[in-house]
Amino acid sequence: MQSSLGPADIWILIEQYERDARIQDLWASETLDFMKDAEALRDVRFLTGTVQAMMEQLRECLVYLSEYWGQSKAETWFKAVFLAKDDTIIQGFTDTFAQLKVQFDQRINVQQWKIIQATGDQVAMISNKIDVLLEQYTNREQDGTKLASASADNTVRLWDVQTGASIGSALVGHTNWVTSVVFSPDGNKLASASQDNTVRLWDVQTGASIGSGLVGHHNDVNSVVFSPDGTKLASASYDGTVRLLDAQTGASIGSALVGHTDWVNSVVFSPDGTKLASASWDTTVRLWDVQTGASIGFALVGHTKHVTSVVFSPDGTKLASASGDSTVRLWDAQTGASIGSALVGHTNAVNSVVFSPDGTKLASASWDSTVRLWDVQTRASIGSALVGHTNAVNYVCTSGMFRLGPLLALPW
């Protein structure tokens, strides 16, 4: 595929099929039932918003397809999706869902939509990012074999998921507890946050520190996260501020983001990379404009104790927050308005909350030693609490695309 296509339509190559049909897989002898899969992919058929937001949704499609067809086949299909014509960008599929099962050299029933206008530069940006995206996905799969851990011994360590063995020596550089560690989207870097008031970058392949510690905070750094495109870092600190950093140079981007009146516990980028959300001991959540560093609207008020965690829904339209008041709350990410009443069920502080990849469910982890599942639409608890831990559950996450589970819950 060319590195730059110029002004283009994004064409989708598809073969229509009836909703109740069973489809013969193109690359296997077995017959697969795609009913459930089709419903799942319908959730991401509307590619709206900025180029970054569209790319993130397309990346999710790529990961999803790879689960069924293998990485090489999915990448082949993904490249086949993008063909050049004129100055428009696709926004969505037809109402009748199309099974995405086209080989690179086989064009079946080509259909085209002209929904929203975009400049040639924007479309060229998309075509450039496709190649980067495929490279990042390869790295992401490779990096799926590794874990990174942050420790009170002041170090970061890399681990082999298959063998459980430590990879190389400990990553040494911090002078106090390491509170958070995260992989870059391309899997080539790590960023770590520490109670020594710094953020550090590391080369995953060599384990070497990239530059010196990134300074600017005046108290413990609790959380660090990469932007979806990997070009920026955001950090949250006990100094009550959020900071943006250049992930390549380590330089601070603008001034500290000031608005919270107490420790900031958590920070997260929106899926399109244009916003930040932060959670604070001042009982509020705040939204920030990444481009300007300005606070978006007023603080999101509703919790009665410190907010421990905040996360965007996969489509970026909602926020979920967890609090020491034993509740989870949902918010409209555009208006900042609370969505309904608090989600009540835990009997102690809630430490972590996460959306399922399809955005229909939440999982929360609590000091009451349980994990709970919630229906986002109704805000009702799904079944009983998940019990088994004998102490506080500190963190919960999900794996797999477009389904909830398996869940990983980490005890205190």
XYZ file of C-alpha atoms in Angstrom:
412
model
C 0.000 0.000 0.000
C 1.254 3.518 -0.723
C 2.387 5.571 2.238
C 0.182 8.469 1.122
C -2.964 8.105 -0.943
C -3.875 11.758 -1.152
C -7.537 12.814 -1.377
C -9.593 9.672 -1.000
C -12.775 7.882 -0.261
C -12.407 5.111 2.225
C -14.113 2.231 0.499
C -15.237 -0.823 2.387
C -14.998 -4.136 0.555
C -17.784 -6.390 1.771
C -19.977 -9.317 0.965
C -23.565 -8.963 2.121
C -25.164 -11.807 3.992
C -28.436 -12.528 5.757
C -28.462 -11.896 9.500
C -29.444 -15.477 10.311
C -26.957 -17.149 7.967
C -24.050 -19.321 8.983
C -20.893 -18.340 7.140
C -18.101 -20.552 5.901
C -14.830 -19.086 7.125
C -12.493 -18.070 4.294
C -9.347 -19.385 5.902
C -10.523 -22.455 7.803
C -12.531 -25.573 7.084
C -14.782 -25.106 10.070
C -18.141 -23.335 9.854
C -18.402 -20.377 12.173
C -21.485 -18.723 13.561
C -20.953 -14.989 13.056
C -24.248 -13.869 14.533
C -22.770 -12.690 17.821
C -19.686 -11.299 16.120
C -21.773 -9.276 13.687
C -23.703 -7.695 16.520
C -20.436 -6.809 18.217
C -18.935 -5.184 15.140
C -22.112 -3.176 14.587
C -21.176 -1.291 17.741
C -18.164 0.240 15.997
C -19.601 0.764 12.541
C -20.070 4.521 13.043
C -16.645 6.060 12.614
C -17.255 9.605 13.770
C -15.269 12.401 15.334
C -11.665 13.355 14.730
C -9.199 11.422 12.629
C -7.627 10.115 15.844
C -10.977 8.869 17.120
C -11.695 7.129 13.828
C -8.280 5.504 13.830
C -8.798 4.173 17.340
C -12.083 2.547 16.340
C -10.484 1.083 13.225
C -7.656 -0.271 15.372
C -10.234 -2.020 17.537
C -11.724 -3.609 14.418
C -8.276 -4.858 13.459
C -7.671 -6.406 16.861
C -11.127 -7.971 16.823
C -10.673 -9.528 13.395
C -7.275 -10.857 14.395
C -8.872 -12.892 17.154
C -10.768 -14.902 14.534
C -8.554 -14.901 11.466
C -5.047 -14.473 12.802
C -2.981 -11.338 12.614
C -1.667 -11.674 9.045
C -5.127 -12.268 7.539
C -6.646 -9.403 9.492
C -3.893 -7.032 8.380
C -4.419 -8.129 4.780
C -8.120 -7.330 5.057
C -7.388 -4.055 6.804
C -5.139 -2.877 3.980
C -7.760 -3.882 1.423
C -10.300 -1.615 3.088
C -8.526 1.591 2.099
C -8.668 2.653 -1.550
C -8.288 6.108 -3.065
C -10.798 8.127 -5.044
C -11.798 11.630 -3.922
C -12.110 13.962 -0.951
C -14.471 12.195 1.473
C -14.275 9.943 4.513
C -16.560 7.081 5.423
C -18.731 7.507 8.498
C -20.603 4.226 8.714
C -21.724 0.946 7.291
C -25.184 0.174 5.919
C -27.963 -0.914 8.265
C -27.724 -4.432 6.875
C -24.512 -5.614 8.446
C -21.783 -6.800 6.096
C -19.504 -9.678 6.938
C -15.936 -8.430 6.678
C -14.289 -11.334 4.899
C -12.389 -9.961 1.954
C -8.937 -11.126 0.942
C -6.446 -8.568 -0.300
C -6.618 -9.736 -3.926
C -10.381 -10.325 -3.984
C -12.857 -7.446 -4.310
C -16.429 -8.440 -3.521
C -19.424 -6.177 -3.950
C -17.664 -2.834 -3.472
C -19.828 -0.187 -1.836
C -19.074 3.461 -1.193
C -20.456 6.070 1.178
C -19.829 9.815 1.063
C -20.926 11.052 4.472
C -18.612 13.709 5.866
C -16.157 15.952 4.058
C -12.477 16.053 4.930
C -9.421 17.725 3.493
C -6.910 15.873 1.387
C -4.372 16.357 4.175
C -6.651 14.602 6.656
C -7.129 11.637 4.366
C -3.407 11.488 3.637
C -2.882 11.483 7.393
C -5.195 8.492 7.687
C -3.402 6.582 4.951
C -0.056 7.301 6.603
C -1.389 6.188 9.955
C -2.676 2.906 8.537
C 0.870 1.692 7.972
C 1.897 2.964 11.400
C -1.171 1.311 12.885
C -0.322 -2.081 11.433
C 3.229 -1.751 12.702
C 1.959 -0.758 16.142
C -0.411 -3.697 16.198
C 2.448 -6.068 15.456
C 4.408 -4.509 18.304
C 1.335 -4.639 20.494
C 0.975 -8.358 19.887
C 4.646 -8.916 20.605
C 4.388 -6.818 23.730
C 1.413 -8.911 24.786
C 4.042 -11.421 25.859
C 5.435 -9.021 28.447
C 4.312 -7.518 31.727
C 5.737 -4.469 33.462
C 5.556 -3.996 37.220
C 6.144 -0.996 39.487
C 7.486 -1.547 42.979
C 8.126 0.041 46.354
C 11.754 -1.078 45.899
C 12.135 1.940 43.553
C 12.403 -0.197 40.403
C 10.442 -1.272 37.342
C 10.693 -4.842 36.074
C 9.740 -6.588 32.846
C 8.405 -10.151 32.890
C 7.820 -12.872 30.323
C 4.114 -13.753 30.437
C 4.647 -17.299 29.184
C 7.452 -18.334 31.534
C 7.000 -15.894 34.403
C 10.718 -15.157 34.236
C 12.151 -11.691 34.741
C 13.400 -10.105 31.506
C 16.820 -8.611 32.126
C 17.720 -6.646 35.213
C 15.528 -4.276 37.168
C 15.086 -0.849 35.575
C 16.883 1.422 38.020
C 16.672 5.206 38.172
C 13.894 6.231 40.535
C 14.869 7.126 44.099
C 11.523 6.381 45.746
C 8.539 4.056 45.309
C 7.327 3.568 41.738
C 3.570 4.106 41.713
C 2.566 3.496 38.091
C 3.948 2.013 34.870
C 2.503 1.906 31.354
C 3.544 0.717 27.880
C 3.525 3.138 24.947
C 0.963 2.289 22.225
C 3.709 0.914 19.965
C 5.106 -1.219 22.785
C 8.618 0.184 22.455
C 8.696 2.369 25.549
C 7.644 2.309 29.167
C 6.735 5.313 31.270
C 6.892 5.122 35.052
C 5.721 7.479 37.790
C 7.301 7.716 41.213
C 7.121 9.232 44.656
C 10.456 10.880 43.805
C 8.298 13.473 41.960
C 9.433 12.340 38.495
C 8.311 10.430 35.431
C 10.841 8.254 33.611
C 10.912 6.774 30.110
C 12.506 3.401 29.356
C 13.460 1.477 26.223
C 11.611 -1.850 26.390
C 14.164 -3.723 24.277
C 17.282 -2.613 26.142
C 15.848 -1.652 29.529
C 17.836 1.569 29.354
C 16.515 4.849 30.704
C 15.620 7.318 27.950
C 17.061 10.615 29.117
C 16.879 11.769 32.700
C 13.827 11.852 34.932
C 11.065 14.146 33.687
C 10.661 16.839 36.317
C 8.011 19.453 37.040
C 5.866 18.018 39.812
C 6.533 19.042 43.410
C 5.113 15.956 45.110
C 4.515 12.247 44.464
C 3.474 11.347 40.907
C 0.602 8.851 41.177
C -0.368 8.127 37.603
C 1.130 8.334 34.123
C -0.487 7.521 30.783
C 0.405 7.761 27.087
C -1.854 9.525 24.597
C -3.488 7.167 22.065
C -1.019 8.216 19.362
C 1.955 7.817 21.704
C 3.248 11.364 21.271
C 2.320 12.708 24.697
C 2.314 11.695 28.342
C -0.009 12.923 31.066
C 0.881 12.657 34.742
C -1.116 13.209 37.940
C 0.441 14.243 41.225
C -0.103 14.835 44.909
C 0.861 18.453 44.170
C -2.725 18.853 42.911
C -1.808 19.233 39.247
C -1.802 17.360 35.960
C 1.081 17.791 33.520
C 1.503 17.087 29.818
C 4.871 15.914 28.506
C 6.350 15.284 25.081
C 6.905 11.523 24.915
C 9.861 11.916 22.536
C 11.837 14.665 24.235
C 10.459 14.519 27.771
C 9.880 18.263 27.687
C 6.933 19.731 29.543
C 4.097 20.868 27.261
C 2.870 24.188 28.590
C 2.237 24.871 32.250
C 0.756 22.557 34.845
C -3.003 21.996 34.540
C -4.334 23.669 37.665
C -7.860 23.399 39.059
C -7.997 20.636 41.642
C -7.646 21.668 45.272
C -6.196 18.400 46.583
C -4.145 15.396 45.442
C -4.795 14.126 41.916
C -5.070 10.329 41.958
C -5.629 9.407 38.337
C -5.489 10.817 34.820
C -6.635 9.354 31.500
C -6.789 10.440 27.844
C -10.021 10.286 25.870
C -9.975 7.725 23.025
C -9.471 10.473 20.440
C -6.646 12.061 22.442
C -8.255 15.505 22.598
C -9.275 15.484 26.268
C -7.957 14.453 29.650
C -9.989 13.453 32.677
C -8.533 13.599 36.177
C -9.760 12.265 39.528
C -8.905 13.971 42.800
C -9.076 13.825 46.570
C -11.084 17.071 46.339
C -14.066 14.748 45.491
C -14.276 15.935 41.869
C -13.471 14.877 38.330
C -12.159 17.456 35.877
C -11.950 17.537 32.086
C -9.090 19.253 30.246
C -8.448 20.314 26.662
C -5.185 18.653 25.578
C -4.458 21.272 22.914
C -4.868 24.325 25.137
C -4.410 22.862 28.619
C -7.576 24.665 29.698
C -10.175 23.193 32.017
C -13.338 22.198 30.139
C -16.349 23.521 32.015
C -16.701 23.140 35.743
C -15.582 20.332 38.003
C -17.826 17.245 37.898
C -19.410 17.197 41.335
C -21.395 14.358 42.912
C -19.074 12.174 44.958
C -18.875 12.888 48.676
C -15.363 11.499 49.215
C -12.121 11.321 47.255
C -12.304 10.087 43.649
C -9.853 7.235 43.146
C -10.214 6.416 39.458
C -11.719 7.774 36.254
C -12.047 6.190 32.809
C -13.572 7.082 29.427
C -15.982 4.761 27.661
C -14.537 3.246 24.453
C -16.526 5.660 22.277
C -15.483 8.642 24.405
C -19.032 9.771 25.180
C -19.098 8.813 28.862
C -16.919 8.823 31.947
C -17.059 6.480 34.908
C -15.552 7.400 38.264
C -14.880 5.407 41.433
C -14.835 6.938 44.889
C -14.100 6.510 48.550
C -17.822 7.091 49.111
C -18.366 3.428 48.013
C -20.045 4.384 44.734
C -19.422 4.518 41.013
C -20.797 7.400 38.949
C -21.400 7.894 35.230
C -20.944 11.247 33.494
C -21.623 12.723 30.075
C -18.136 13.438 28.687
C -19.434 16.281 26.503
C -21.518 18.200 29.029
C -20.061 17.003 32.327
C -23.562 16.202 33.570
C -24.111 13.258 35.895
C -25.914 10.362 34.192
C -28.538 9.211 36.655
C -27.849 8.427 40.281
C -24.770 6.791 41.769
C -24.202 3.049 41.282
C -24.615 1.657 44.787
C -23.655 -1.814 45.983
C -20.146 -1.765 47.408
C -19.805 -1.409 51.176
C -16.397 0.265 51.202
C -14.284 2.554 49.039
C -14.161 1.745 45.320
C -10.574 1.735 44.065
C -10.914 1.072 40.350
C -13.481 1.068 37.568
C -13.298 -0.048 33.931
C -15.644 -0.225 30.939
C -16.047 -3.416 28.964
C -14.570 -2.983 25.470
C -18.060 -2.642 23.955
C -18.990 0.023 26.516
C -22.127 -1.731 27.747
C -20.827 -2.834 31.146
C -18.661 -1.628 33.997
C -16.531 -3.562 36.447
C -15.486 -2.073 39.788
C -13.021 -3.154 42.482
C -13.433 -2.267 46.139
C -11.963 -2.285 49.620
C -14.920 -4.519 50.539
C -12.922 -7.383 48.901
C -15.304 -7.748 45.953
C -15.619 -6.980 42.265
C -18.995 -5.887 40.893
C -20.426 -5.758 37.376
C -22.837 -3.031 36.251
C -25.119 -2.442 33.279
C -24.215 0.971 31.824
C -27.651 1.556 30.299
C -29.692 0.779 33.421
C -26.931 1.440 36.009
C -28.114 -1.735 37.766
C -25.779 -4.263 39.336
C -25.391 -7.412 37.219
C -25.838 -10.371 39.521
C -24.184 -10.633 42.904
C -20.783 -9.332 43.908
C -17.836 -11.421 42.709
C -16.265 -12.782 45.879
C -13.056 -14.664 46.558
C -10.508 -12.099 47.657
C -9.883 -11.840 51.401
C -8.703 -8.239 51.397
C -9.191 -5.035 49.450
C -9.287 -5.349 45.651
C -7.047 -2.638 44.327
C -7.507 -2.856 40.567
C -9.679 -4.462 37.912
C -9.241 -4.678 34.142
C -10.757 -6.556 31.204
C -9.165 -8.340 28.271
C -10.604 -9.286 24.883
C -12.392 -7.090 22.363
C -16.156 -6.467 22.383
C -16.912 -8.652 25.327
C -16.503 -8.419 29.073
C -13.890 -10.780 30.312
C -11.955 -12.385 31.362
C -11.573 -10.051 34.304
C -8.330 -9.503 36.148
C -8.655 -8.306 39.736
C -5.601 -7.398 41.761
C -5.799 -7.600 45.568
C -4.137 -5.180 47.909
